[in-house]
Backbone as numpy.savetxt, mean C-alpha at the origin, in Angstrom:
# Nx Ny Nz CAx CAy CAz Cx Cy Cz
-17.19 -16.94 -15.35 -15.93 -16.25 -15.30 -16.03 -14.99 -14.44
-17.11 -14.24 -14.60 -17.32 -13.02 -13.81 -17.50 -13.38 -12.34
-18.26 -14.45 -12.10 -18.49 -14.89 -10.72 -17.18 -15.30 -10.05
-16.34 -16.01 -10.78 -15.04 -16.43 -10.25 -14.16 -15.21 -9.95
-14.15 -14.25 -10.84 -13.36 -13.03 -10.63 -13.87 -12.25 -9.42
-15.18 -12.19 -9.26 -15.76 -11.48 -8.11 -15.38 -12.17 -6.80
-15.42 -13.51 -6.80 -15.01 -14.26 -5.60 -13.55 -14.01 -5.27
-12.71 -14.04 -6.30 -11.28 -13.80 -6.09 -11.05 -12.38 -5.55
-11.76 -11.41 -6.10 -11.65 -10.04 -5.61 -12.07 -9.92 -4.16
-13.16 -10.59 -3.80 -13.63 -10.56 -2.41 -12.61 -11.21 -1.48
-11.98 -12.29 -1.93 -10.95 -12.94 -1.11 -9.76 -12.02 -0.90
-9.35 -11.34 -1.94 -8.21 -10.42 -1.85 -8.52 -9.29 -0.88
-9.71 -8.71 -1.01 -10.12 -7.62 -0.12 -10.16 -8.12 1.33
-10.67 -9.32 1.55 -10.73 -9.87 2.91 -9.33 -10.02 3.48
-8.38 -10.50 2.67 -7.00 -10.64 3.16 -6.38 -9.29 3.47
-6.64 -8.31 2.63 -6.10 -6.96 2.88 -6.69 -6.41 4.17
-7.98 -6.58 4.38 -8.61 -6.10 5.61 -8.04 -6.78 6.84
-7.82 -8.08 6.76 -7.23 -8.81 7.89 -5.84 -8.28 8.19
-5.11 -7.96 7.14 -3.74 -7.48 7.30 -3.67 -6.16 8.05
-4.59 -5.27 7.75 -4.51 -3.92 8.34 -5.40 -3.74 9.57
-6.15 -4.76 9.95 -7.05 -4.66 11.09 -6.29 -4.68 12.41
-6.89 -4.11 13.41 -6.40 -4.32 14.76 -5.36 -3.36 15.27
-5.61 -2.08 15.20 -4.67 -1.11 15.77 -4.61 -1.28 17.27
-3.40 -1.27 17.82 -3.22 -1.44 19.26 -3.06 -0.10 19.96
-2.85 0.96 19.21 -2.60 2.25 19.82 -1.13 2.41 20.19
-0.35 1.38 19.97 1.06 1.37 20.32 1.88 2.15 19.28
2.62 3.14 19.75 3.50 3.90 18.88 4.87 3.24 18.92
5.44 3.02 17.74 6.72 2.35 17.67 7.58 3.00 16.59
8.83 2.65 16.58 9.76 3.14 15.58 9.71 2.19 14.39
9.40 2.73 13.22 9.20 1.90 12.02 10.08 2.37 10.88
10.50 1.43 10.05 11.19 1.75 8.81 10.13 1.91 7.73
9.98 3.11 7.20 8.91 3.37 6.22 9.06 2.51 4.98
10.29 2.24 4.54 10.51 1.41 3.35 9.98 0.00 3.58
10.22 -0.56 4.74 9.73 -1.90 5.07 8.21 -1.94 5.07
7.58 -0.94 5.67 6.12 -0.88 5.73 5.55 -0.78 4.31
6.14 0.06 3.47 5.66 0.22 2.09 5.79 -1.09 1.33
6.90 -1.78 1.47 7.09 -3.04 0.76 6.07 -4.08 1.24
5.75 -4.09 2.52 4.73 -5.01 3.04 3.37 -4.69 2.42
3.03 -3.42 2.35 1.75 -3.00 1.77 1.68 -3.39 0.29
2.76 -3.17 -0.45 2.76 -3.53 -1.86 2.67 -5.04 -2.04
3.32 -5.80 -1.17 3.23 -7.26 -1.25 1.81 -7.74 -1.03
1.13 -7.16 -0.05 -0.22 -7.63 0.28 -1.25 -7.17 -0.76
-0.99 -6.06 -1.45 -1.95 -5.58 -2.46 -1.61 -6.06 -3.86
-0.47 -6.69 -4.03 -0.05 -7.13 -5.37 -1.09 -8.00 -6.10
-1.79 -8.93 -5.43 -2.79 -9.71 -6.16 -3.87 -8.86 -6.82
-4.09 -7.65 -6.32 -5.10 -6.77 -6.92 -4.64 -6.21 -8.26
-3.34 -6.25 -8.53 -2.81 -5.69 -9.77 -3.08 -6.61 -10.95
-3.19 -7.93 -10.65 -3.38 -8.89 -11.73 -4.67 -8.61 -12.47
-4.64 -8.75 -13.74 -5.83 -8.55 -14.54 -6.05 -7.11 -14.95
-5.22 -6.20 -14.47 -5.34 -4.80 -14.89 -4.27 -4.58 -15.96
-4.72 -4.39 -17.19 -3.74 -4.24 -18.28 -2.93 -2.95 -18.11
-1.67 -3.07 -18.40 -0.78 -1.90 -18.42 -0.71 -1.15 -17.09
-0.88 -1.85 -15.99 -0.67 -1.23 -14.68 0.78 -1.44 -14.29
1.46 -0.35 -14.05 2.87 -0.41 -13.67 3.02 0.21 -12.29
3.80 -0.45 -11.46 4.06 0.05 -10.11 5.54 0.40 -10.02
5.79 1.64 -9.66 7.15 2.14 -9.55 7.39 2.57 -8.11
8.53 2.17 -7.57 8.88 2.61 -6.22 10.14 3.45 -6.31
10.15 4.50 -5.56 11.29 5.39 -5.46 11.53 5.59 -3.97
12.08 4.56 -3.33 12.19 4.53 -1.87 13.62 4.86 -1.47
13.77 5.94 -0.75 15.08 6.38 -0.27 15.22 6.04 1.20
16.43 5.73 1.60 16.69 5.47 3.01 16.32 6.72 3.81
15.63 6.51 4.91 15.21 7.65 5.73 15.27 7.25 7.20
15.14 8.23 8.03 15.10 7.98 9.47 13.87 7.15 9.81
13.93 6.38 10.88 12.72 5.66 11.31 11.61 6.66 11.66
10.38 6.24 11.44 9.24 7.09 11.79 8.59 6.52 13.05
8.05 7.40 13.87 7.33 6.98 15.08 5.85 7.02 14.75
5.24 5.84 14.73 3.84 5.75 14.35 3.25 4.45 14.87
1.93 4.35 14.78 1.25 3.10 15.05 1.34 2.29 13.77
1.99 1.14 13.83 2.23 0.33 12.64 0.95 -0.07 11.91
-0.05 -0.52 12.65 -1.31 -0.94 12.02 -1.99 0.24 11.34
-1.97 1.40 11.98 -2.60 2.58 11.37 -1.87 3.00 10.11
-0.53 3.00 10.15 0.24 3.39 8.97 0.00 2.41 7.83
-0.02 1.13 8.13 -0.31 0.13 7.09 -1.72 0.32 6.53
-2.68 0.59 7.40 -4.06 0.79 6.96 -4.15 1.99 6.02
-3.53 3.08 6.39 -3.57 4.30 5.56 -2.93 4.04 4.20
-1.74 3.46 4.21 -1.05 3.22 2.94 -1.78 2.20 2.08
-2.33 1.17 2.71 -3.09 0.17 1.95 -4.31 0.82 1.30
-5.02 1.65 2.03 -6.18 2.34 1.46 -5.78 3.21 0.28
-4.67 3.93 0.41 -4.21 4.79 -0.69 -3.84 3.96 -1.93
-3.15 2.85 -1.72 -2.77 2.00 -2.84 -4.00 1.37 -3.50
-4.90 0.84 -2.69 -6.13 0.23 -3.22 -6.94 1.27 -3.99
-7.10 2.46 -3.44 -7.84 3.52 -4.13 -7.17 3.87 -5.46
-5.85 3.94 -5.47 -5.13 4.26 -6.71 -5.35 3.17 -7.75
-5.28 1.91 -7.34 -5.49 0.81 -8.27 -6.91 0.84 -8.83
-7.88 1.10 -7.96 -9.28 1.15 -8.41 -9.52 2.34 -9.33
-8.73 3.39 -9.21 -8.90 4.57 -10.06 -8.30 4.36 -11.46
-7.59 3.24 -11.64 -6.94 2.97 -12.93 -7.35 1.61 -13.49
-8.63 1.39 -13.76 -9.06 0.07 -14.23 -8.48 -0.31 -15.59
-8.04 0.67 -16.36 -7.47 0.40 -17.68 -5.95 0.49 -17.67
-5.37 0.57 -16.47 -3.92 0.64 -16.37 -3.45 2.06 -16.09
-2.17 2.17 -15.87 -1.57 3.46 -15.57 -0.33 3.24 -14.73
0.14 4.29 -14.13 1.35 4.22 -13.31 1.02 4.56 -11.87
1.36 3.65 -10.98 1.25 3.87 -9.54 2.66 4.04 -9.02
2.93 5.19 -8.41 4.26 5.48 -7.89 4.17 5.65 -6.38
5.02 4.95 -5.66 5.11 5.10 -4.22 6.55 5.52 -3.93
6.70 6.63 -3.23 8.05 7.13 -2.98 8.18 7.65 -1.55
9.43 7.74 -1.13 9.76 8.32 0.17 10.83 9.38 -0.03
10.81 10.34 0.85 11.86 11.36 0.87 11.97 11.87 2.30
13.04 12.57 2.55 13.23 13.13 3.88 13.74 14.55 3.74
13.17 15.43 4.54 13.61 16.83 4.62 13.78 17.15 6.10
15.00 17.27 6.52 15.25 17.48 7.94 14.82 16.25 8.72
14.02 16.46 9.75 13.54 15.35 10.58 12.25 14.73 10.05
11.68 15.31 9.00 10.41 14.82 8.45 10.62 13.79 7.35
9.84 12.72 7.41 9.85 11.70 6.38 8.54 11.81 5.62
8.62 11.87 4.29 7.44 12.00 3.46 7.22 10.70 2.67
6.00 10.23 2.67 5.60 9.07 1.87 4.56 9.58 0.88
4.81 9.32 -0.41 3.92 9.80 -1.46 3.37 8.62 -2.25
2.06 8.62 -2.46 1.40 7.62 -3.31 0.71 8.40 -4.43
1.12 8.13 -5.68 0.58 8.85 -6.83 0.02 7.89 -7.85
-1.11 8.25 -8.48 -1.61 7.48 -9.62 -1.88 8.43 -10.76
């Protein structure tokens, strides 16, 4: 059972790494809400088996952000994975967006 769980975990990590690999250096206009939802979709299998882990999103419409998509996904994925690993017995993971003037803020809390 432990061996099977370890294999499944390794497969999940490999898929996450493939997802965020390969920055092109290209800066583009991105919708932060779409990027966050993609990151949560790809990391969702890691939530299984963690008792009482709740994921809350508080995503507000905001202006597009200019960023390298692969880099932004990599950063957010790392933050989400780190938060999940910090809560092996469960807890609350909150991902939110806000905007103040021209700045868009993305917050990941555990």
